[in-house]
Coordinates of N, CA and C in Angstrom, one line a residue:
M1 N 30.4 33.6 45.0 CA 29.8 33.2 46.3 C 28.3 33.4 46.2
S2 N 27.5 32.4 46.5 CA 26.1 32.4 46.3 C 25.4 32.5 47.6
F3 N 24.6 33.5 47.9 CA 23.9 33.7 49.1 C 22.4 33.6 48.9
V4 N 21.7 33.2 50.0 CA 20.3 33.3 50.0 C 19.8 34.1 51.1
G5 N 18.7 34.8 50.9 CA 18.1 35.6 52.0 C 17.1 36.6 51.4
S6 N 16.5 37.4 52.3 CA 15.5 38.3 51.9 C 15.9 39.7 51.9
N7 N 17.2 40.0 52.2 CA 17.6 41.4 52.2 C 17.8 41.9 50.8
I8 N 17.3 43.0 50.5 CA 17.5 43.6 49.2 C 18.3 44.9 49.4
L9 N 19.4 45.0 48.7 CA 20.3 46.1 48.8 C 20.1 47.0 47.6
A10 N 19.8 48.3 47.8 CA 19.7 49.2 46.7 C 20.1 50.6 47.2
G11 N 21.4 50.8 47.2 CA 21.9 52.1 47.7 C 22.4 52.1 49.1
A12 N 23.0 53.2 49.5 CA 23.7 53.3 50.8 C 22.7 53.2 51.9
S13 N 21.5 53.6 51.8 CA 20.5 53.6 52.8 C 19.6 52.4 52.8
G14 N 19.8 51.5 51.8 CA 18.9 50.4 51.6 C 17.7 50.7 50.7
Q15 N 17.6 51.9 50.3 CA 16.5 52.3 49.3 C 17.1 53.3 48.3
G16 N 16.5 53.3 47.2 CA 17.0 54.2 46.2 C 16.4 53.9 44.8
G17 N 16.8 54.7 43.8 CA 16.2 54.6 42.5 C 17.1 53.9 41.5
G18 N 18.0 53.1 41.9 CA 18.9 52.4 41.0 C 18.2 51.3 40.3
S19 N 18.8 50.9 39.1 CA 18.1 49.8 38.3 C 18.6 48.5 38.7
Y20 N 19.6 48.4 39.6 CA 20.2 47.1 40.0 C 20.0 46.9 41.5
E21 N 19.4 45.8 41.8 CA 19.2 45.4 43.2 C 19.9 44.1 43.6
I22 N 20.6 44.1 44.7 CA 21.2 42.9 45.2 C 20.2 42.2 46.1
E23 N 19.8 41.1 45.7 CA 18.6 40.4 46.4 C 19.1 39.5 47.5
R24 N 20.4 39.2 47.6 CA 20.8 38.3 48.6 C 22.0 38.9 49.4
S25 N 22.1 38.5 50.6 CA 23.2 39.0 51.5 C 23.5 37.8 52.5
L26 N 24.6 38.0 53.1 CA 25.1 37.0 54.1 C 25.1 37.6 55.4
R27 N 24.5 37.0 56.4 CA 24.5 37.5 57.8 C 25.6 36.7 58.6
L28 N 26.6 37.5 59.0 CA 27.6 37.0 59.9 C 27.3 37.4 61.3
N29 N 27.1 36.5 62.2 CA 26.7 36.8 63.6 C 27.9 36.5 64.4
S30 N 28.4 37.5 65.1 CA 29.6 37.4 65.9 C 29.4 36.4 67.1
G31 N 28.2 36.3 67.6 CA 27.8 35.4 68.6 C 28.0 33.9 68.2
D32 N 27.9 33.7 66.9 CA 28.1 32.3 66.4 C 29.5 32.1 66.0
S33 N 30.4 33.1 66.1 CA 31.8 33.0 65.6 C 31.8 32.6 64.1
A34 N 30.9 33.3 63.3 CA 30.7 32.9 62.0 C 31.7 33.6 61.0
Y35 N 32.2 32.8 60.1 CA 33.2 33.4 59.1 C 33.3 32.4 57.9
L36 N 33.9 32.9 56.8 CA 34.3 32.1 55.7 C 35.8 32.1 55.6
N37 N 36.3 31.0 55.0 CA 37.8 31.0 54.8 C 38.1 30.2 53.6
R38 N 39.3 30.5 53.0 CA 39.9 29.8 51.9 C 41.4 30.0 51.9
Q39 N 42.1 29.0 51.6 CA 43.5 29.1 51.4 C 43.9 28.8 50.0
P40 N 44.4 29.8 49.2 CA 44.7 29.6 47.8 C 45.8 28.6 47.7
S41 N 45.8 27.8 46.6 CA 46.8 26.8 46.4 C 48.1 27.4 45.9
S42 N 48.0 28.6 45.3 CA 49.2 29.3 44.8 C 49.0 30.8 44.9
A43 N 50.1 31.5 44.8 CA 50.0 33.0 45.0 C 49.6 33.7 43.8
G44 N 48.9 34.8 43.9 CA 48.5 35.7 42.8 C 49.4 36.9 42.9
N45 N 48.8 38.0 42.5 CA 49.5 39.3 42.5 C 49.4 39.9 43.9
Q46 N 50.5 40.1 44.6 CA 50.5 40.6 46.0 C 50.9 42.0 46.1
K47 N 51.1 42.7 44.9 CA 51.3 44.1 44.8 C 50.1 44.9 44.5
K48 N 49.2 44.3 43.7 CA 48.1 45.1 43.2 C 46.8 44.2 43.3
F49 N 45.8 44.8 44.0 CA 44.5 44.0 44.2 C 43.5 45.0 44.7
T50 N 42.2 44.5 44.7 CA 41.1 45.3 45.2 C 40.2 44.4 46.0
F51 N 39.8 45.0 47.2 CA 38.7 44.3 48.0 C 37.5 45.3 48.1
S52 N 36.4 44.8 47.7 CA 35.2 45.6 47.6 C 34.0 44.8 48.3
C53 N 33.2 45.5 49.1 CA 32.1 44.8 49.7 C 31.0 45.9 50.1
W54 N 29.8 45.4 50.1 CA 28.7 46.2 50.8 C 28.5 45.6 52.1
V55 N 28.4 46.5 53.1 CA 28.2 46.0 54.5 C 27.1 46.8 55.2
K56 N 26.3 46.0 56.0 CA 25.3 46.6 56.9 C 25.6 46.1 58.3
R57 N 26.0 47.1 59.2 CA 26.4 46.7 60.5 C 25.1 46.4 61.4
C58 N 25.3 45.5 62.3 CA 24.2 45.1 63.2 C 24.3 45.6 64.6
A59 N 25.5 46.1 65.0 CA 25.6 46.6 66.3 C 26.9 47.4 66.4
E60 N 27.0 48.3 67.3 CA 28.3 49.1 67.5 C 29.3 48.2 68.1
D61 N 30.5 48.3 67.6 CA 31.6 47.4 68.2 C 32.8 48.4 68.5
N62 N 33.2 48.4 69.7 CA 34.3 49.3 70.0 C 35.7 48.6 69.8
G63 N 35.7 47.4 69.3 CA 36.9 46.7 69.0 C 37.1 46.4 67.5
W64 N 37.6 45.3 67.2 CA 37.8 44.8 65.8 C 36.5 44.3 65.2
D65 N 36.2 44.7 64.0 CA 35.1 44.2 63.2 C 35.7 43.8 61.8
P66 N 36.3 42.6 61.7 CA 37.1 42.3 60.5 C 36.3 42.0 59.3
L67 N 36.7 42.6 58.2 CA 36.1 42.3 56.9 C 36.9 41.1 56.2
L68 N 38.2 41.4 55.9 CA 39.0 40.4 55.3 C 40.3 40.3 56.1
T69 N 40.7 39.1 56.5 CA 42.0 38.9 57.2 C 42.8 37.8 56.5
V70 N 44.0 38.1 56.3 CA 45.0 37.0 55.8 C 46.0 36.8 56.9
W71 N 46.1 35.6 57.3 CA 46.9 35.3 58.6 C 47.3 33.8 58.6
N72 N 48.5 33.6 59.1 CA 49.0 32.2 59.2 C 49.5 31.9 60.6
G73 N 49.0 32.6 61.6 CA 49.5 32.4 63.0 C 48.6 31.3 63.7
S74 N 49.0 30.9 64.8 CA 48.3 29.9 65.6 C 47.4 30.5 66.7
N75 N 47.8 31.7 67.1 CA 46.9 32.5 68.1 C 47.2 34.0 67.9
A76 N 46.4 34.8 68.7 CA 46.5 36.2 68.5 C 47.9 36.7 68.6
N77 N 48.2 37.7 67.7 CA 49.5 38.4 67.7 C 50.7 37.5 67.3
T78 N 50.4 36.5 66.6 CA 51.5 35.7 66.0 C 51.3 35.5 64.5
G79 N 52.4 35.3 63.8 CA 52.3 35.0 62.4 C 52.2 36.2 61.5
T80 N 52.3 36.0 60.2 CA 52.1 37.1 59.2 C 50.7 37.4 59.0
Y81 N 50.4 38.7 58.8 CA 49.0 39.2 59.0 C 48.7 40.4 58.2
M82 N 47.6 40.5 57.6 CA 47.1 41.7 57.0 C 45.6 41.7 57.2
Q83 N 45.0 42.9 57.4 CA 43.5 43.0 57.7 C 42.9 44.2 57.1
F84 N 41.8 44.1 56.4 CA 40.9 45.2 56.1 C 39.8 45.1 57.1
T85 N 39.5 46.2 57.8 CA 38.7 46.1 59.0 C 37.9 47.4 59.3
L86 N 36.8 47.2 60.1 CA 36.1 48.3 60.7 C 36.5 48.2 62.2
Y87 N 37.2 49.2 62.6 CA 37.8 49.3 64.0 C 37.2 50.5 64.7
Q88 N 36.5 50.2 65.8 CA 35.9 51.3 66.6 C 35.1 52.3 65.7
N89 N 34.3 51.6 64.8 CA 33.4 52.4 63.9 C 34.2 53.1 62.7
T90 N 35.5 52.9 62.6 CA 36.2 53.5 61.5 C 36.6 52.4 60.5
I91 N 37.3 52.8 59.4 CA 37.8 51.9 58.4 C 39.3 51.9 58.3
G92 N 39.9 50.7 58.2 CA 41.4 50.8 58.2 C 42.0 49.6 57.5
V93 N 43.3 49.7 57.3 CA 44.2 48.6 56.7 C 45.3 48.4 57.7
V94 N 45.5 47.2 58.2 CA 46.5 46.8 59.1 C 47.4 45.8 58.5
D95 N 48.7 46.0 58.6 CA 49.7 45.0 58.0 C 50.7 44.7 59.1
N96 N 50.8 43.4 59.5 CA 51.7 43.0 60.5 C 51.7 43.9 61.8
Y97 N 50.4 44.2 62.2 CA 50.1 44.9 63.4 C 50.5 46.4 63.4
T98 N 50.6 46.9 62.2 CA 50.9 48.3 62.0 C 49.8 48.9 61.1
W99 N 49.2 50.0 61.5 CA 48.2 50.7 60.7 C 48.9 51.3 59.5
Y100 N 48.4 51.0 58.3 CA 48.8 51.7 57.1 C 47.9 52.9 56.9
K101 N 46.6 52.7 56.9 CA 45.7 53.8 56.8 C 44.4 53.4 57.7
R102 N 44.0 54.4 58.4 CA 42.8 54.4 59.1 C 42.1 55.7 59.0
V103 N 40.8 55.6 58.4 CA 40.1 56.9 58.1 C 39.0 57.1 59.1
S104 N 38.5 58.3 59.1 CA 37.7 58.7 60.3 C 36.2 58.6 60.2
P105 N 35.5 58.3 59.1 CA 34.1 58.3 59.1 C 33.5 57.3 60.2
Q106 N 32.5 57.7 60.9 CA 31.9 56.9 62.0 C 30.7 56.1 61.4
L107 N 30.9 54.8 61.3 CA 29.8 54.0 60.7 C 28.9 53.5 61.7
R108 N 28.0 54.4 62.1 CA 27.1 54.1 63.2 C 25.6 54.0 62.8
D109 N 25.3 54.1 61.5 CA 23.9 54.0 61.1 C 23.7 52.5 60.8
F110 N 22.9 51.9 61.6 CA 22.7 50.4 61.5 C 21.6 50.1 60.5
S111 N 20.9 51.1 60.0 CA 19.9 50.9 58.9 C 20.6 51.0 57.5
A112 N 21.8 51.5 57.5 CA 22.4 51.8 56.2 C 23.3 50.7 55.7
W113 N 23.3 50.6 54.4 CA 24.3 49.8 53.7 C 25.5 50.7 53.3
Y114 N 26.7 50.3 53.6 CA 27.9 51.1 53.2 C 28.7 50.3 52.2
H115 N 29.1 51.0 51.1 CA 30.0 50.4 50.1 C 31.5 50.8 50.4
I116 N 32.3 49.8 50.7 CA 33.7 50.1 51.0 C 34.6 49.4 50.0
V117 N 35.6 50.1 49.5 CA 36.6 49.6 48.5 C 38.0 49.9 49.1
F118 N 38.8 48.9 49.1 CA 40.2 49.0 49.4 C 41.0 48.8 48.1
A119 N 41.7 49.8 47.5 CA 42.4 49.6 46.3 C 43.9 49.7 46.6
I120 N 44.6 48.6 46.3 CA 46.0 48.5 46.7 C 46.9 48.4 45.5
D121 N 47.9 49.2 45.4 CA 48.8 49.1 44.2 C 50.2 49.7 44.7
T122 N 51.1 48.8 45.2 CA 52.4 49.3 45.7 C 53.3 49.7 44.6
T123 N 53.0 49.5 43.3 CA 53.9 49.9 42.2 C 53.8 51.4 42.0
Q124 N 52.8 52.1 42.6 CA 52.7 53.5 42.4 C 53.9 54.3 42.9
S125 N 54.3 55.3 42.1 CA 55.5 56.1 42.6 C 55.1 57.1 43.7
T126 N 53.8 57.5 43.7 CA 53.4 58.4 44.8 C 52.9 57.6 46.0
A127 N 53.6 57.8 47.1 CA 53.4 56.9 48.3 C 51.9 56.9 48.7
D128 N 51.2 58.0 48.7 CA 49.8 58.1 49.2 C 48.9 57.3 48.2
D129 N 49.3 57.0 47.0 CA 48.4 56.3 46.1 C 48.5 54.8 46.2
R130 N 49.4 54.3 47.1 CA 49.6 52.8 47.1 C 48.4 52.1 47.9
I131 N 47.8 52.8 48.8 CA 46.6 52.3 49.5 C 45.5 53.4 49.4
K132 N 44.4 53.0 48.9 CA 43.2 54.0 48.8 C 42.0 53.3 49.4
I133 N 41.3 54.1 50.2 CA 40.0 53.6 50.8 C 38.9 54.5 50.3
Y134 N 37.9 53.9 49.8 CA 36.7 54.6 49.3 C 35.5 54.2 50.2
L135 N 34.6 55.1 50.5 CA 33.4 54.9 51.2 C 32.2 55.5 50.3
N136 N 31.3 54.7 49.9 CA 30.2 55.1 49.1 C 30.6 56.0 47.9
G137 N 31.7 55.5 47.3 CA 32.2 56.1 46.0 C 33.1 57.3 46.2
E138 N 33.4 57.7 47.5 CA 34.3 58.8 47.7 C 35.6 58.4 48.3
L139 N 36.7 58.9 47.8 CA 38.0 58.6 48.3 C 38.1 59.3 49.7
Q140 N 38.6 58.5 50.7 CA 38.7 59.0 52.0 C 40.1 59.6 52.2
T141 N 40.2 60.8 52.7 CA 41.5 61.5 52.8 C 41.8 62.1 54.2
T142 N 40.8 61.9 55.1 CA 41.0 62.4 56.5 C 41.5 61.2 57.3
Y143 N 42.7 61.2 57.8 CA 43.3 60.0 58.4 C 43.4 60.1 59.9
I144 N 43.1 59.0 60.6 CA 43.5 58.9 62.0 C 45.0 58.4 62.1
A145 N 45.3 57.5 61.1 CA 46.7 57.0 61.0 C 47.0 56.9 59.5
S146 N 48.2 57.1 59.1 CA 48.6 57.0 57.7 C 50.1 56.8 57.6
S147 N 50.4 55.7 56.9 CA 51.8 55.5 56.4 C 51.7 54.7 55.1
A148 N 52.8 54.6 54.4 CA 52.8 54.0 53.1 C 53.7 52.8 53.1
P149 N 53.3 51.8 52.4 CA 54.2 50.6 52.2 C 55.3 51.1 51.2
A150 N 56.5 50.4 51.3 CA 57.5 50.7 50.3 C 57.1 50.3 48.9
Q151 N 57.6 51.1 47.9 CA 57.2 50.9 46.5 C 57.6 49.4 46.1
N152 N 56.6 48.8 45.4 CA 56.8 47.4 44.9 C 56.9 46.4 46.0
S153 N 56.5 46.7 47.2 CA 56.4 45.7 48.2 C 55.3 44.7 48.0
D154 N 55.4 43.5 48.5 CA 54.4 42.5 48.5 C 53.6 42.4 49.8
F155 N 52.3 42.3 49.7 CA 51.5 42.0 50.9 C 51.2 40.5 50.9
V156 N 50.5 40.1 52.0 CA 50.2 38.6 52.1 C 48.8 38.3 51.4
V157 N 48.1 39.4 51.1 CA 46.8 39.1 50.4 C 47.2 38.5 49.0
N158 N 46.5 37.5 48.6 CA 46.7 36.8 47.3 C 47.9 35.9 47.4
S159 N 48.5 35.7 48.6 CA 49.5 34.6 48.8 C 48.8 33.3 49.1
N160 N 49.5 32.3 49.4 CA 48.9 31.0 49.7 C 48.7 30.8 51.2
I161 N 48.6 31.9 51.9 CA 48.2 31.9 53.3 C 46.7 32.0 53.4
A162 N 46.1 31.5 54.5 CA 44.6 31.4 54.6 C 44.0 32.8 54.6
H163 N 42.9 33.0 53.9 CA 42.1 34.2 53.8 C 40.8 34.0 54.5
Y164 N 40.4 34.9 55.4 CA 39.2 34.8 56.2 C 38.3 36.0 55.9
I165 N 37.1 35.8 55.7 CA 36.1 36.9 55.7 C 35.3 36.8 57.0
G166 N 35.4 37.8 57.8 CA 34.5 37.9 59.0 C 35.2 37.5 60.3
Q167 N 36.5 37.2 60.3 CA 37.1 36.9 61.5 C 38.6 37.3 61.5
R168 N 39.1 37.5 62.8 CA 40.5 38.0 63.0 C 41.1 37.1 64.0
Q169 N 42.1 36.3 63.7 CA 42.9 35.6 64.6 C 42.2 34.8 65.6
N170 N 41.0 34.2 65.2 CA 40.2 33.3 66.0 C 39.7 34.0 67.3
T171 N 39.7 35.4 67.3 CA 39.3 36.1 68.5 C 38.2 37.1 68.3
D172 N 38.2 37.7 67.1 CA 37.2 38.8 66.8 C 36.4 38.4 65.5
Y173 N 35.1 38.7 65.6 CA 34.2 38.2 64.5 C 33.3 39.4 64.1
L174 N 33.1 39.5 62.8 CA 32.2 40.5 62.2 C 30.8 40.2 62.6
N175 N 30.1 41.3 62.9 CA 28.6 41.2 63.3 C 27.9 42.1 62.3
S176 N 27.7 41.6 61.1 CA 27.1 42.5 60.0 C 26.5 41.6 58.9
Y177 N 25.8 42.2 58.0 CA 25.4 41.6 56.7 C 26.5 42.0 55.7
L178 N 26.8 41.1 54.8 CA 27.7 41.4 53.7 C 27.0 41.0 52.3
A179 N 27.4 41.8 51.3 CA 26.9 41.5 50.0 C 27.9 41.9 48.9
E180 N 27.8 41.3 47.7 CA 28.7 41.7 46.6 C 30.2 41.8 47.1
V181 N 30.7 40.8 47.6 CA 32.1 40.8 48.1 C 33.0 40.3 47.0
Y182 N 34.0 41.2 46.7 CA 35.0 40.9 45.6 C 36.4 41.0 46.1
L183 N 37.3 40.1 45.8 CA 38.7 40.3 45.9 C 39.3 40.1 44.5
I184 N 39.7 41.2 43.9 CA 40.1 41.2 42.5 C 41.7 41.2 42.5
D185 N 42.2 40.2 41.9 CA 43.6 40.0 41.8 C 44.2 40.7 40.6
G186 N 45.3 41.5 40.8 CA 46.0 42.1 39.7 C 45.5 43.5 39.2
Q187 N 44.4 44.0 39.9 CA 43.9 45.3 39.5 C 43.5 46.1 40.7
A188 N 43.9 47.4 40.7 CA 43.5 48.4 41.7 C 42.4 49.2 41.1
L189 N 41.1 48.8 41.4 CA 40.0 49.3 40.8 C 39.4 50.6 41.5
A190 N 38.5 51.3 40.8 CA 37.8 52.4 41.3 C 36.5 52.0 41.8
P191 N 35.8 52.7 42.7 CA 34.5 52.4 43.2 C 33.5 52.4 42.1
T192 N 33.7 53.1 41.0 CA 32.8 53.1 39.9 C 32.8 51.8 39.1
D193 N 33.7 50.9 39.4 CA 33.6 49.6 38.8 C 32.5 48.8 39.5
F194 N 32.1 49.2 40.7 CA 31.1 48.4 41.5 C 29.8 49.2 41.8
G195 N 29.8 50.5 41.6 CA 28.7 51.3 42.0 C 28.6 52.6 41.1
K196 N 27.5 53.3 41.3 CA 27.3 54.6 40.6 C 26.3 55.5 41.4
T197 N 26.3 56.8 41.1 CA 25.4 57.7 41.8 C 24.2 57.8 40.9
D198 N 23.0 57.7 41.6 CA 21.7 57.7 40.9 C 21.3 59.2 40.7
D199 N 20.1 59.4 40.1 CA 19.6 60.7 39.9 C 19.3 61.5 41.2
N200 N 19.2 60.8 42.3 CA 19.0 61.5 43.6 C 20.2 61.7 44.4
G201 N 21.4 61.4 43.7 CA 22.7 61.6 44.4 C 23.0 60.6 45.4
V202 N 22.3 59.4 45.3 CA 22.6 58.3 46.2 C 23.5 57.3 45.6
W203 N 24.5 56.8 46.3 CA 25.4 55.8 45.8 C 24.7 54.5 45.7
Q204 N 24.7 53.9 44.5 CA 24.0 52.6 44.2 C 24.9 51.5 43.7
P205 N 24.6 50.3 44.0 CA 25.4 49.2 43.4 C 25.1 49.1 41.9
K206 N 26.0 48.5 41.2 CA 25.8 48.1 39.8 C 26.5 46.8 39.5
V207 N 26.1 46.2 38.4 CA 26.7 44.9 38.1 C 28.2 45.1 37.8
F208 N 29.0 44.3 38.4 CA 30.4 44.3 38.1 C 30.7 43.6 36.8
S209 N 31.2 44.3 35.8 CA 31.4 43.8 34.5 C 32.9 43.5 34.2
G210 N 33.8 43.7 35.2 CA 35.2 43.4 35.0 C 35.5 42.0 35.0
M211 N 36.8 41.7 34.9 CA 37.3 40.3 34.9 C 37.7 39.8 36.2
Y212 N 37.3 38.5 36.5 CA 37.8 37.9 37.7 C 37.6 36.4 37.5
I213 N 38.3 35.6 38.3 CA 38.3 34.1 38.2 C 37.4 33.5 39.3
N214 N 36.4 32.6 38.9 CA 35.7 31.9 39.8 C 36.6 31.0 40.7
T215 N 36.3 30.9 42.0 CA 37.0 30.1 42.8 C 36.1 29.5 43.9
S216 N 36.6 28.7 44.8 CA 35.8 28.0 45.7 C 36.0 28.4 47.1
V217 N 34.9 28.2 47.9 CA 35.0 28.5 49.4 C 35.4 27.2 50.1
A218 N 36.5 27.2 50.8 CA 36.9 26.0 51.5 C 36.0 25.6 52.7
N219 N 35.5 26.6 53.4 CA 34.7 26.3 54.6 C 33.9 27.5 54.9
S220 N 32.7 27.2 55.5 CA 31.8 28.3 56.0 C 31.4 27.9 57.4
T221 N 31.8 28.6 58.4 CA 31.5 28.3 59.8 C 30.5 29.3 60.4
G222 N 29.3 28.8 60.7 CA 28.3 29.6 61.3 C 27.6 30.6 60.5
A223 N 27.9 30.7 59.2 CA 27.3 31.8 58.4 C 25.9 31.4 57.9
L224 N 25.0 32.3 58.2 CA 23.6 32.0 57.8 C 23.0 33.2 57.1
P225 N 22.4 33.1 56.0 CA 22.3 31.9 55.2 C 23.3 31.8 54.1
I226 N 23.8 30.6 53.8 CA 24.7 30.4 52.7 C 24.5 29.0 52.2
Y227 N 24.6 28.8 50.9 CA 24.5 27.4 50.3 C 25.8 26.9 50.0
N228 N 26.5 27.5 49.0 CA 27.7 26.8 48.5 C 28.9 27.1 49.3
T229 N 29.4 26.0 49.9 CA 30.6 26.1 50.7 C 31.6 25.1 50.1
T230 N 31.2 24.4 49.1 CA 32.1 23.4 48.5 C 32.2 23.4 47.0
D231 N 31.7 24.5 46.5 CA 31.7 24.6 45.0 C 32.1 26.0 44.6
T232 N 31.8 26.3 43.3 CA 32.3 27.5 42.7 C 31.4 28.7 43.0
F233 N 32.1 29.9 43.2 CA 31.3 31.1 43.4 C 30.3 31.3 42.3
G234 N 29.1 31.6 42.6 CA 28.0 31.8 41.6 C 27.2 30.6 41.3
L235 N 27.6 29.4 41.8 CA 26.8 28.2 41.6 C 26.1 27.9 42.9
V236 N 24.7 27.9 42.9 CA 24.0 27.6 44.1 C 24.0 26.1 44.3
K237 N 24.4 25.7 45.5 CA 24.5 24.3 45.9 C 23.7 24.1 47.1
G238 N 22.9 23.1 47.2 CA 22.0 22.8 48.3 C 22.6 22.2 49.5
T239 N 23.9 22.3 49.6 CA 24.5 21.8 50.8 C 25.5 22.8 51.4
G240 N 25.8 22.6 52.6 CA 26.7 23.6 53.2 C 27.2 23.1 54.6
T241 N 28.1 23.9 55.2 CA 28.7 23.5 56.5 C 28.3 24.5 57.5
R242 N 27.7 24.0 58.6 CA 27.4 24.9 59.7 C 27.9 24.3 61.0
A243 N 28.4 25.2 61.9 CA 29.0 24.7 63.2 C 28.6 25.7 64.3
D244 N 27.3 25.9 64.5 CA 26.9 26.8 65.6 C 25.6 26.3 66.1
S245 N 24.9 27.2 66.9 CA 23.7 26.8 67.6 C 22.5 26.6 66.6
N246 N 22.7 27.0 65.4 CA 21.6 26.8 64.4 C 21.8 25.6 63.5
S247 N 22.9 24.9 63.7 CA 23.2 23.8 62.8 C 22.3 22.6 63.0

């Protein structure tokens, strides 16, 4: 996914001594109902996957602030559903309207970039290892809500159901900057695959060197700035789709 912009990401606070800087980010404005979406043509691994992103929040939201939603309903509270979300300033995983894990850090620093990793592996024999949430490199273990999926169960992520970045059920929209967004099929990765601690003890991004398959964005609604909405991730394309007040 290729973004354009002036935001430079270097560590959790936006500054640091890391050698890798992310020079582009995507601004999703909830007032424009902005989001990205794609519907895979075939299913991947629905037992094991990783969702990783850097996010900088723009305002406090006492409701849903969706990062990734997979959903096939026609309106709110219908259809099959899974979501990785910021909810009331916390971080959580919801599947079919039930919290699997919701952790307690309060993400209220709007000058900070946060690195969030959701590592899913339902093949694990230990129930608590099947869903892991990391914030700035640290495994989160203080739960507001916690339950475990059955061993070897399938989720709807990586199915051929529509995947959305930045919106939930056509009712809630993310109001944040996003950068370095990855959905890795078939691997439950550690945060160290995406970041590292610098000499000052600050969590910093690093180049992801693992394996993944380039794919395409089906549509981009109201997302500014973004170029490629009809081509392959990583290829800058001078066209795009906008459907908001700035189009």
